[in-house]
Structure formats: C-alpha cells, structure tokens
Tab-separated table of C-alpha atoms in Angstrom:
chain	number	residue	atom	x	y	z
A	1	MET	CA	-5.399	23.935	-12.729
A	2	LEU	CA	-3.393	20.710	-12.976
A	3	ALA	CA	0.156	20.828	-11.717
A	4	THR	CA	3.007	18.361	-11.383
A	5	VAL	CA	5.528	18.844	-8.624
A	6	GLN	CA	9.055	17.508	-9.137
A	7	ILE	CA	11.138	16.957	-6.063
A	8	ALA	CA	14.869	16.365	-6.447
A	9	SER	CA	15.969	15.863	-2.868
A	10	GLY	CA	19.740	16.012	-3.318
A	11	GLY	CA	20.154	13.620	-0.417
A	12	LYS	CA	17.661	15.427	1.834
A	13	ALA	CA	14.346	14.035	2.982
A	14	ALA	CA	11.536	14.860	0.574
A	15	LEU	CA	8.042	15.447	1.866
A	16	PRO	CA	5.094	14.401	-0.291
A	17	PHE	CA	3.306	17.550	0.846
A	18	ASP	CA	3.483	20.157	3.562
A	19	PRO	CA	0.147	20.044	5.386
A	20	ALA	CA	0.431	23.770	6.078
A	21	GLU	CA	1.116	24.719	2.466
A	22	PRO	CA	0.082	21.879	0.160
A	23	VAL	CA	0.785	22.162	-3.558
A	24	SER	CA	-2.436	20.770	-4.883
A	25	LEU	CA	-3.480	19.269	-8.136
A	26	ALA	CA	-7.070	19.473	-7.002
A	27	THR	CA	-8.992	19.904	-3.819
A	28	ALA	CA	-12.626	18.967	-3.546
A	29	GLY	CA	-14.102	19.100	-0.071
A	30	ALA	CA	-12.497	16.377	2.021
A	31	ILE	CA	-10.365	15.106	-0.860
A	32	GLY	CA	-7.043	16.453	-2.097
A	33	LEU	CA	-5.178	15.138	-5.149
A	34	TYR	CA	-1.462	15.697	-5.715
A	35	TYR	CA	1.048	14.567	-8.339
A	36	PHE	CA	4.682	14.098	-7.325
A	37	ASP	CA	7.675	13.169	-9.422
A	38	TYR	CA	10.807	12.279	-7.473
A	39	GLY	CA	13.887	13.316	-9.398
A	40	THR	CA	16.243	11.227	-7.274
A	41	ASP	CA	16.279	8.727	-4.422
A	42	ALA	CA	14.657	10.151	-1.305
A	43	ARG	CA	13.784	8.922	2.176
A	44	MET	CA	11.259	10.230	4.680
A	45	ASN	CA	10.261	9.232	8.193
A	46	ALA	CA	6.626	10.201	8.650
A	47	ASP	CA	5.841	10.354	12.349
A	48	ASP	CA	3.034	12.850	11.856
A	49	HIS	CA	1.581	13.429	8.391
A	50	GLY	CA	-1.292	15.549	9.574
A	51	ASP	CA	-4.910	14.739	10.211
A	52	PHE	CA	-5.287	12.886	6.919
A	53	TYR	CA	-5.270	9.425	5.454
A	54	VAL	CA	-2.774	9.438	2.610
A	55	VAL	CA	-3.019	7.025	-0.329
A	56	GLN	CA	0.182	6.934	-2.415
A	57	ILE	CA	-0.468	5.444	-5.865
A	58	PRO	CA	2.698	4.843	-7.930
A	59	LEU	CA	2.481	5.986	-11.555
A	60	SER	CA	6.058	4.886	-12.310
A	61	GLY	CA	8.989	3.415	-10.410
A	62	THR	CA	8.970	1.866	-6.954
A	63	ALA	CA	9.181	2.773	-3.296
A	64	ARG	CA	9.935	0.782	-0.146
A	65	ILE	CA	7.399	1.360	2.622
A	66	THR	CA	7.794	0.402	6.280
A	67	CYS	CA	4.689	0.836	8.409
A	68	GLY	CA	4.881	-0.697	11.856
A	69	ALA	CA	6.020	-4.302	11.457
A	70	GLU	CA	5.031	-4.347	7.773
A	71	GLU	CA	7.550	-3.701	5.019
A	72	PHE	CA	6.650	-3.892	1.340
A	73	ASP	CA	7.404	-2.545	-2.123
A	74	SER	CA	4.939	-0.028	-3.517
A	75	THR	CA	4.726	-0.538	-7.267
A	76	MET	CA	2.330	0.019	-10.146
A	77	THR	CA	0.170	-2.762	-8.637
A	78	VAL	CA	0.483	-1.959	-4.920
A	79	ALA	CA	-0.280	1.445	-3.413
A	80	SER	CA	0.448	2.422	0.183
A	81	ILE	CA	-1.820	3.986	2.792
A	82	LEU	CA	-0.643	6.082	5.714
A	83	SER	CA	-3.018	6.408	8.652
A	84	PRO	CA	-2.842	9.319	11.117
A	85	GLY	CA	-0.764	8.545	14.190
A	86	ARG	CA	0.883	5.506	12.587
A	87	PRO	CA	4.602	6.161	11.903
A	88	ALA	CA	5.973	5.107	8.519
A	89	THR	CA	9.232	5.234	6.609
A	90	MET	CA	9.267	5.693	2.848
A	91	GLU	CA	12.201	5.225	0.496
A	92	TRP	CA	11.385	6.550	-2.974
A	93	HIS	CA	13.633	5.339	-5.775
A	94	GLU	CA	14.781	7.505	-8.655
A	95	GLY	CA	12.078	7.827	-11.312
A	96	HIS	CA	9.273	7.238	-8.822
A	97	SER	CA	6.196	9.339	-9.523
A	98	GLN	CA	2.869	9.051	-7.799
A	99	LEU	CA	-0.630	10.312	-7.385
A	100	ILE	CA	-1.389	11.105	-3.761
A	101	VAL	CA	-4.992	11.046	-2.579
A	102	ARG	CA	-5.403	12.843	0.737
A	103	LEU	CA	-8.614	12.138	2.688
A	104	ALA	CA	-9.540	14.267	5.699
A	105	ARG	CA	-9.627	12.072	8.799
A	106	ARG	CA	-12.517	13.850	10.517
A	107	THR	CA	-14.756	13.744	7.454
A	108	LEU	CA	-13.967	10.086	6.740
A	109	GLU	CA	-14.578	9.005	10.345
A	110	GLU	CA	-17.814	11.018	10.560
A	111	HIS	CA	-18.956	9.395	7.318
A	112	LEU	CA	-18.163	5.947	8.724
A	113	GLN	CA	-20.132	6.737	11.909
A	114	GLU	CA	-23.091	7.792	9.776
A	115	ILE	CA	-22.971	4.513	7.828
A	116	LEU	CA	-22.677	2.393	11.003
A	117	GLY	CA	-25.243	4.432	12.921
A	118	SER	CA	-23.053	4.554	16.036
A	119	PRO	CA	-19.906	6.264	17.352
A	120	LEU	CA	-16.530	4.680	16.563
A	121	GLU	CA	-15.035	2.641	19.398
A	122	GLN	CA	-11.487	3.172	18.148
A	123	PRO	CA	-9.707	5.261	15.497
A	124	LEU	CA	-10.160	4.088	11.915
A	125	ARG	CA	-7.059	2.235	10.656
A	126	PHE	CA	-6.450	0.865	7.163
A	127	GLU	CA	-4.208	-1.947	6.004
A	128	PRO	CA	-1.117	-0.158	4.630
A	129	GLN	CA	-1.028	-2.134	1.348
A	130	MET	CA	-3.657	-1.451	-1.306
A	131	GLU	CA	-3.967	-3.985	-4.116
A	132	LEU	CA	-4.662	-1.818	-7.152
A	133	GLY	CA	-5.972	-4.745	-9.208
A	134	SER	CA	-8.787	-5.546	-6.767
A	135	PRO	CA	-12.213	-4.939	-8.413
A	136	ALA	CA	-13.407	-2.780	-5.482
A	137	VAL	CA	-10.219	-0.682	-5.565
A	138	CYS	CA	-10.554	-0.317	-9.354
A	139	ARG	CA	-14.061	1.116	-8.870
A	140	TRP	CA	-12.723	3.555	-6.260
A	141	ARG	CA	-9.903	4.566	-8.637
A	142	GLU	CA	-12.472	5.246	-11.374
A	143	ALA	CA	-14.276	7.679	-9.061
A	144	VAL	CA	-10.967	9.405	-8.219
A	145	GLU	CA	-10.079	9.612	-11.928
A	146	LEU	CA	-13.478	11.155	-12.649
A	147	LEU	CA	-12.772	13.808	-10.028
A	148	GLU	CA	-9.354	14.484	-11.619
A	149	HIS	CA	-11.010	14.837	-15.028
A	150	GLU	CA	-13.745	17.166	-13.771
A	151	VAL	CA	-11.252	19.458	-12.038
A	152	ALA	CA	-8.789	19.426	-14.945
A	153	ASN	CA	-11.556	20.457	-17.324
A	154	HIS	CA	-13.078	23.053	-14.978
A	155	ALA	CA	-16.393	21.209	-15.155
A	156	ALA	CA	-19.454	22.950	-13.736
A	157	ILE	CA	-19.830	20.273	-11.037
A	158	THR	CA	-16.699	21.556	-9.266
A	159	GLY	CA	-18.438	24.873	-8.583
A	160	ASP	CA	-21.547	23.223	-7.147
A	161	SER	CA	-20.976	22.611	-3.423
A	162	ALA	CA	-23.941	20.218	-3.060
A	163	ALA	CA	-22.778	18.130	-6.013
A	164	MET	CA	-19.201	18.044	-4.719
A	165	GLU	CA	-20.401	17.007	-1.253
A	166	GLU	CA	-22.255	14.089	-2.826
A	167	PHE	CA	-19.171	13.241	-4.889
A	168	ASP	CA	-17.113	13.216	-1.672
A	169	ARG	CA	-19.584	10.802	-0.097
A	170	ILE	CA	-19.320	8.396	-3.045
A	171	VAL	CA	-15.503	8.415	-3.026
A	172	LEU	CA	-15.325	7.988	0.769
A	173	THR	CA	-17.920	5.191	0.819
A	174	GLN	CA	-16.105	3.307	-1.931
A	175	PHE	CA	-12.780	3.742	-0.126
A	176	LEU	CA	-14.191	2.369	3.151
A	177	SER	CA	-15.646	-0.581	1.274
A	178	ALA	CA	-12.631	-1.264	-0.953
A	179	GLN	CA	-9.710	-1.081	1.481
A	180	PRO	CA	-9.484	-3.486	4.458
A	181	ASN	CA	-9.726	-1.660	7.768
A	182	ASN	CA	-10.606	-2.317	11.401
A	183	TYR	CA	-14.318	-1.723	10.647
A	184	SER	CA	-14.503	-3.916	7.513
A	185	ASP	CA	-16.327	-6.769	9.291
A	186	ARG	CA	-19.036	-4.430	10.579
A	187	LEU	CA	-19.415	-2.815	7.169
A	188	ARG	CA	-19.785	-6.254	5.536
A	189	SER	CA	-22.358	-7.360	8.115
A	190	LEU	CA	-24.337	-4.185	7.576
A	191	ALA	CA	-24.233	-4.628	3.794
A	192	GLN	CA	-25.454	-8.252	4.132
A	193	SER	CA	-28.289	-7.218	6.432
A	194	LEU	CA	-29.509	-4.741	3.834
A	195	THR	CA	-29.631	-7.307	1.005
C-alpha cells in the first residue's frame, strides 16, 4: 500500500526514517522506498543512518546538505546520497517533500564484488550529489519508478521472489553505473573490456 508520511517537526530534529521501525512506501528485497513531506523547517545531524545508502530525491522544495567538506542545495535537479559511516547534516525547508530510496549496504557491496570478480579493497562510497538530469541517472530513476508502480498496483511480480531478486539486481547495477563512486573507474574499465 502506498503511504505518504508528513513530518511537522515543531523545531525538533526530523528523521527521514527510523531504521528500527521504518514507515515504508514499498520494500522489495534490498530496496526500500519512502515518501516524506516536511511540514516545516527541520534539521538533522546524521552520524549513523544505519547500514544503508540513502538517496534523497526532492519532489518539491529545497534542502541544504552538508556532507564532509561538501555543502550543496538539494533541489528538483539535484538529489543527495548518504553513505554509511559518513556524517551529514540536512536542513529541510518548509514545503520540502522527497522520495527516499534506501539501498542495503551489504547487498549493494556484494553485488559490486560479483561484478568486479574480486573483494572490495575499501568501503563503497558515492559522491553525495546526484545530478537528476544525467541520462544514466534518468534510466535508474525509470527503474525505480517502475518498482513504485508495480508495488502500488499490487502487480504479480512483487509476489515472485525470483523476479524481485532480478529486479533488485537491475536497479543496483544501474545505480552503481549511474552515480560516481570510488569504484567507477574499475567499472568503466570492465565495461570497455567487454565491448
């Protein structure tokens, strides 16, 4: 069932989700989708957001994101990515709503190892800014939107574990390819060697 969560913080920090008790729009294997609508300005320091990569895609309004030395505005054209173990500060402005895509760290890193054919030398880290207009990111978004549609319409595929596992693999592969990360060069070299 689709659900929208509205958070009016009243001056308190608002969490995009509680890893122990997430309010989910949809969960499919390693992927969780969540809608949030901030009813007022809110600020959060995220020192530990669980064992997940979190993609915050604005649907309206803006947010100010600080991740390490990087500070940027997250808008309808720029999403933000939080990586496990990398502290971040988020300031959501009134009227800011977003789709959050939560990707399980273990599954994503295991998938990357499978693609590379070797263990990871260091934890997977993504650039915190995601350009939503990039062709590769647009293709990834289309796959995420298809998942939203399938879940919202209770499609038969969502009850088929093998089909959902394959769907996970497609979404994770596209994400690794679309968003710059510390393994992007190796992924590009591998892709070139296969063509």
